[in-house]
Amino acid sequence: MKFLKNNSKKKSLYVTLGIIIGTAVGIITSFHATYDYLVLKNKIVHEMKNNSKLTAESLQKNIATLMASYSVNEYENLIRNEIQNRDIFAIIVEDYNMGEILGETSYISGKIRDEKLNILDYDEQDTLQNKQLQETYYSEHYDIQNVQGKKLGKIAIYTTNDSINEELNLTIIHTVINTIIISLLLALALFTSIRFFILKPLSNIVRAISLSDENGIPTQAIPDEGALEISILSNTMNTMIGSIKNSSATLNEHHKYLQSIINGISDPIMVIREDYTVELMNNATRKIAKNMDMVADPAHPKCYEISHHRTTPCDGVEHLCPLKEVMRLKKNITVLHDHGEGTTSHFVELSSSPLFDTNGVCVGIIESARDITAHIKAQDELRKQKSSLHFQASHDALTGLANRVLFDERLEKSIAFSKRNETKMALLFIDLDHFKEINDSLGHKAGDKVLKSVTLRLNEIIRKEDTLARLGGDEFTIIMEGLKDVQDASILAQKILLALTEPIMLNNIEVYIGCSIGISLYPENGDTPQDLLKYADAAMYKAKDEGRNNFQYYSAEMTEQAFERVEMETKLRGGLKNKEFVVYYQPQIDGTNGSLSGMEALVRWQSPSMGLLSPSKFLPIAETTGLLIELDRFVMKSAMTQHAKWHKEGLNPGVLAMNLTVKQLQQKDFLPMLEALIKETHCCVEHIELEVTEGQIMTNPTKAIEILKGISELGVKLAVDDFGTGYSSLSYLKKLPINKLKIDQSFIHGLPEDKKDAALTKSIIALARNLNLSIIAEGVETKEQKEFLVQNGCTSIQGYFYSRPIPADEMQKFLSQAKTLLQSSIIQF
Amino acid sequence: MNILKPLFGITLLCFFTSLYAAEIQTIEKELVYIVPDTRIEFWEIMARGVQNKADSLGYALEVYISHNDAKTELQSVAKALKERVAGVIISPTTSSACATILKLAKKKNIPVVISDIGSEGDEYVSYISSNNKEGAYKLGKILAKKLIELGFNDGRVGIIAIPQKRLNGQARTAGFMQAMDEANIKGADIKQQSTWSEEETYTFSKEMIEAYPDLRAIWLQGSDRYKGALRAIAHAGKKGEILLLTFDAEPEFLELIPSGVVVASAMQQPYLMGQEAVLAMDKHLRGEALEKNIQLPILAISAENIEQMLPIIKKNVLGIEKIKK
């Protein structure tokens, strides 16, 4: 029978049958006992009633005699004896004879038991006794008659069920004992029979089954013995074992087939049980696990031994354990493991799905691994490229600063931030002064270097939280968030101005560049990016108007000015088209004798709507809109034509000085154009003098020298306009093919009282003399100025002292008069 | 006028109160004695004893005769209870019947004193009885002595007994048999009286004489039907061979005992018992303590001591106090 024992918690057949038999026997005997009990109870009740009846019959006869003889005590004793002997609760007698003697209906007496079963006299006045009588189980009443049939009285017999209960309890005890004994005997008999006829053959079957191969399939036939059913069971099992063997063979084939399929998969695949045991794997996995030294039990390798070459399960700290996660989540997951060593990464993507048994319980996982190192690297590259593209899209390629796109975005965020935090914000719009000249004269590379240099300087000045952007060309913006005080913007602007005042070295050439800064404020000036940018731009223009190299805050007037600028631009274009521009001429006089030595051609705009406008009103617009070149060429052509005409008319107009803007210089066709214009107008080359400013030369002195030499080679004279206001390098001055210096009117203004102006003027005059250059002073308005200049060697005078710029017809008159009044020392206009 | 009215009222109140008190006194003073049968000398003497003491103590006494009939006895009791007498003195027909009487009296809260016979119940004030056992024992001793003197001690002694249901009957038999046992005298038959007639006594005596040839003595547990026994002995021709002993006494015993016709008699003192019964009731009614069972001695009288005991016999046994006067 030992073959029927194992460690299973299931109850054995022996125990099960024991329970069934015990229960069945218990139920049957219980039913039987209950039936017996009920039968007995009915019998006892019947006997009790019968006993009561017999008692009554017995008493009826005896009491009748005693009643007739008035032997009350005797029949009471008789009643006592009956109660004692027959286990009766009470007997009550009504005696009519005694009643008659006592003058009552009847004399009632009797015996009754108390709680301790003592027999007491019945007292009809005792309520407790009467209550007890009413509660008795059974009572019977009988008449007492004498032999003649006369009623002598009544007798009542009361019986309780106490004795019945006592007897029944005793019966129950006996029945229970009997039941237990019968059950035990019956069970013993049944167990013995079961053991011999059922369990022994079953044990033999189990013994035969337990002798099995490695797949658990029995190797021996099941013995055919025992009862018919067990014999059938043996035969059936033999048939079943045969089927299992066939199925096992088929299953092995399927298993091999399946194994060959998964072996064909290049990714490692494992079926892992909950205890980390790898139940199934393909060849790709075996390749990973070829070093089987770490595998303690090759028949049952563990996943951590194969995948991680560990002797213990992973703790899940370095990487997520797919087994634990799938067991926990009961669903497919994909995790990434880095199986690399040292700095080398080796990324493996593990896709795991739960393995359910037939009951739907998750018992392990199916895991496939894929080396995605190359994929990850490709992704990284792509990400970097994307990042770079994004950077490029949002940043200026030259300076690395935020570009227009990013600036707009930042500005919008800054406004939103300021709105949320109720803080101020400033937008600085920086436009480099003379950058275009540098770009044009020194080339774009130089310009780019300037921009980079400017960027470096600005980056050093601004706060970390400020945004510096380049909108294009020489336009920079700075967004200042969290402005505590408006003055903070001023302080930054001052720093910027100072920083950009310092010269920039370009291939050993010092380039001087300033800037004009416009500032708009949130929320004072606007609350949209468009408004703030527009207003900062307007303020910047104002700074330009104010002489550059300064900063201006936006005001409402600037808006108007901006509109005016737009209007002016439109009108400017119309003016050019409608030939509203005219050339005025300001005489240049020899101070020593008052004779005309030449004239400077100056443009005026005779606007039908605005009247006559000086160049300061429209030249900046013309410069920014590109109309300047056209306007310049118009002036040059007009002046040269007029000058040739005057010369042809026999008038002596002298030198024709014309301002040459840097933009003209930058025009590649300038020299051919100038040459062609000379030919076209028949203007004497030797009378033509082009004035260039220091700033125009110094932005790109080398280029300027090259062009100026070309001009000079045409025979055109060159003069440096506004001399002394810039930062002219004397070394360059020496190289320039210039013929004349023109002292700026700012030095003249203080003459002769201002000693500095006087000293500077004297120095410039001396410089010109030493360089063998002619010299002229402009802006001379008083006699004292004229005389100081003449006394110090500058005899050529231009200014209101002699004449303001005059139209051609007036100049014609002047030339005509001069011809006739050549002798007059002072000519008053 | 104002003073006279209350005075008149008080006077009337006092008058009616005194009348009511007198009435109560009258009721309380009334006693009833129920006697079984005055035809029997013993009861008649006892009744006189009761009457004597009731008179001397100032009680009105009504004597009801039961005629040895339970119904009559019960009717007497019912009547006494209905009249709510101060107390009932009873010599019951049987101890058993007395038990019922005691229950009835208890329900009416009327005290009962039992004089002789006894009761199976115990709801009585006092039970005046004779020490029957001791008296019978003394009588047995006298007989044993006599039988030994006569050489009759190997013979048997027969008993014609009063009903053995009576406690006094049982005590008499027990005391007598004890003396017989001590003297190793065998007993013969014991027959119980039921009709109390002389003929019955004769028949019983005859039957025993015939049944027991070695019969040497007959003890009659009564006195009044002694002639029946003497007649049977005489008819059997065993006069002088069979001795006769009695219980209680008849006036003629004063002569029969000295003459040896009656060897001896245990004499109760009925007159004294009647007096003691009234005395006990009186004590109870007056609230005095008294013994529940009062046993009076029985006089064992033989020829040897009759002369000496004669004054007591006359007074307490025969109740002939008035005769002396």
GROMACS .gro file of N, CA and C in nm, chain A residues 235-285:
model
  153
  235ASN      N    1  -0.711  -0.245  -1.776
  235ASN     CA    2  -0.710  -0.257  -1.921
  235ASN      C    3  -0.716  -0.120  -1.987
  236THR      N    4  -0.805  -0.037  -1.933
  236THR     CA    5  -0.819   0.098  -1.988
  236THR      C    6  -0.689   0.175  -1.977
  237MET      N    7  -0.625   0.162  -1.861
  237MET     CA    8  -0.499   0.233  -1.841
  237MET      C    9  -0.392   0.182  -1.935
  238ASN      N   10  -0.391   0.051  -1.956
  238ASN     CA   11  -0.294  -0.005  -2.051
  238ASN      C   12  -0.315   0.055  -2.189
  239THR      N   13  -0.443   0.063  -2.228
  239THR     CA   14  -0.476   0.126  -2.357
  239THR      C   15  -0.430   0.271  -2.360
  240MET      N   16  -0.456   0.339  -2.249
  240MET     CA   17  -0.423   0.481  -2.239
  240MET      C   18  -0.271   0.502  -2.245
  241ILE      N   19  -0.198   0.413  -2.177
  241ILE     CA   20  -0.051   0.425  -2.178
  241ILE      C   21   0.002   0.406  -2.320
  242GLY      N   22  -0.060   0.313  -2.390
  242GLY     CA   23  -0.020   0.293  -2.530
  242GLY      C   24  -0.043   0.419  -2.611
  243SER      N   25  -0.159   0.482  -2.587
  243SER     CA   26  -0.190   0.606  -2.659
  243SER      C   27  -0.093   0.716  -2.621
  244ILE      N   28  -0.061   0.721  -2.491
  244ILE     CA   29   0.032   0.826  -2.445
  244ILE      C   30   0.168   0.809  -2.509
  245LYS      N   31   0.212   0.684  -2.518
  245LYS     CA   32   0.342   0.659  -2.581
  245LYS      C   33   0.341   0.707  -2.726
  246ASN      N   34   0.233   0.677  -2.795
  246ASN     CA   35   0.221   0.723  -2.934
  246ASN      C   36   0.220   0.875  -2.939
  247SER      N   37   0.141   0.933  -2.848
  247SER     CA   38   0.132   1.079  -2.845
  247SER      C   39   0.265   1.140  -2.812
  248SER      N   40   0.338   1.076  -2.719
  248SER     CA   41   0.467   1.128  -2.677
  248SER      C   42   0.564   1.130  -2.795
  249ALA      N   43   0.558   1.022  -2.872
  249ALA     CA   44   0.646   1.016  -2.989
  249ALA      C   45   0.610   1.129  -3.085
  250THR      N   46   0.480   1.147  -3.106
  250THR     CA   47   0.435   1.254  -3.196
  250THR      C   48   0.477   1.390  -3.140
  251LEU      N   49   0.461   1.400  -3.009
  251LEU     CA   50   0.496   1.527  -2.943
  251LEU      C   51   0.645   1.556  -2.959
  252ASN      N   52   0.725   1.453  -2.946
  252ASN     CA   53   0.869   1.471  -2.964
  252ASN      C   54   0.901   1.520  -3.104
  253GLU      N   55   0.829   1.463  -3.199
  253GLU     CA   56   0.849   1.507  -3.338
  253GLU      C   57   0.813   1.654  -3.351
  254HIS      N   58   0.698   1.688  -3.292
  254HIS     CA   59   0.654   1.828  -3.298
  254HIS      C   60   0.754   1.919  -3.228
  255HIS      N   61   0.805   1.866  -3.116
  255HIS     CA   62   0.901   1.945  -3.040
  255HIS      C   63   1.028   1.972  -3.123
  256LYS      N   64   1.073   1.868  -3.189
  256LYS     CA   65   1.192   1.884  -3.273
  256LYS      C   66   1.163   1.982  -3.386
  257TYR      N   67   1.042   1.969  -3.439
  257TYR     CA   68   1.001   2.057  -3.549
  257TYR      C   69   0.999   2.203  -3.501
  258LEU      N   70   0.939   2.220  -3.384
  258LEU     CA   71   0.930   2.353  -3.325
  258LEU      C   72   1.069   2.407  -3.294
  259GLN      N   73   1.154   2.318  -3.240
  259GLN     CA   74   1.290   2.358  -3.204
  259GLN      C   75   1.367   2.399  -3.330
  260SER      N   76   1.344   2.324  -3.437
  260SER     CA   77   1.414   2.358  -3.561
  260SER      C   78   1.367   2.493  -3.613
  261ILE      N   79   1.237   2.524  -3.590
  261ILE     CA   80   1.184   2.655  -3.635
  261ILE      C   81   1.248   2.767  -3.556
  262ILE      N   82   1.247   2.750  -3.423
  262ILE     CA   83   1.301   2.862  -3.344
  262ILE      C   84   1.452   2.870  -3.357
  263ASN      N   85   1.513   2.756  -3.391
  263ASN     CA   86   1.658   2.761  -3.417
  263ASN      C   87   1.686   2.845  -3.540
  264GLY      N   88   1.587   2.847  -3.630
  264GLY     CA   89   1.605   2.923  -3.752
  264GLY      C   90   1.591   3.074  -3.729
  265ILE      N   91   1.543   3.112  -3.614
  265ILE     CA   92   1.528   3.255  -3.585
  265ILE      C   93   1.662   3.308  -3.535
  266SER      N   94   1.702   3.419  -3.591
  266SER     CA   95   1.837   3.470  -3.561
  266SER      C   96   1.844   3.533  -3.422
  267ASP      N   97   1.731   3.585  -3.375
  267ASP     CA   98   1.732   3.646  -3.242
  267ASP      C   99   1.727   3.537  -3.136
  268PRO      N  100   1.800   3.557  -3.025
  268PRO     CA  101   1.792   3.459  -2.916
  268PRO      C  102   1.650   3.453  -2.857
  269ILE      N  103   1.602   3.332  -2.837
  269ILE     CA  104   1.467   3.313  -2.780
  269ILE      C  105   1.478   3.215  -2.664
  270MET      N  106   1.410   3.251  -2.557
  270MET     CA  107   1.410   3.162  -2.439
  270MET      C  108   1.268   3.154  -2.384
  271VAL      N  109   1.234   3.038  -2.334
  271VAL     CA  110   1.112   3.022  -2.253
  271VAL      C  111   1.161   3.004  -2.110
  272ILE      N  112   1.126   3.100  -2.026
  272ILE     CA  113   1.181   3.103  -1.889
  272ILE      C  114   1.068   3.080  -1.790
  273ARG      N  115   1.094   2.988  -1.700
  273ARG     CA  116   0.996   2.959  -1.594
  273ARG      C  117   1.013   3.059  -1.480
  274GLU      N  118   0.915   3.054  -1.394
  274GLU     CA  119   0.913   3.150  -1.282
  274GLU      C  120   1.038   3.139  -1.194
  275ASP      N  121   1.096   3.020  -1.191
  275ASP     CA  122   1.215   3.000  -1.106
  275ASP      C  123   1.343   3.026  -1.185
  276TYR      N  124   1.333   3.104  -1.291
  276TYR     CA  125   1.446   3.146  -1.376
  276TYR      C  126   1.498   3.033  -1.465
  277THR      N  127   1.440   2.915  -1.455
  277THR     CA  128   1.489   2.804  -1.536
  277THR      C  129   1.449   2.826  -1.682
  278VAL      N  130   1.550   2.808  -1.770
  278VAL     CA  131   1.523   2.822  -1.914
  278VAL      C  132   1.472   2.686  -1.963
  279GLU      N  133   1.347   2.686  -1.998
  279GLU     CA  134   1.283   2.561  -2.036
  279GLU      C  135   1.309   2.528  -2.184
  280LEU      N  136   1.321   2.631  -2.263
  280LEU     CA  137   1.339   2.614  -2.407
  280LEU      C  138   1.426   2.728  -2.459
  281MET      N  139   1.515   2.696  -2.552
  281MET     CA  140   1.596   2.803  -2.610
  281MET      C  141   1.633   2.763  -2.753
  282ASN      N  142   1.672   2.860  -2.832
  282ASN     CA  143   1.713   2.829  -2.970
  282ASN      C  144   1.865   2.838  -2.981
  283ASN      N  145   1.913   2.812  -3.101
  283ASN     CA  146   2.058   2.807  -3.120
  283ASN      C  147   2.122   2.943  -3.095
  284ALA      N  148   2.045   3.050  -3.129
  284ALA     CA  149   2.100   3.184  -3.107
  284ALA      C  150   2.126   3.205  -2.959
  285THR      N  151   2.039   3.154  -2.876
  285THR     CA  152   2.060   3.165  -2.731
  285THR      C  153   2.180   3.080  -2.690
   0.00000   0.00000   0.00000
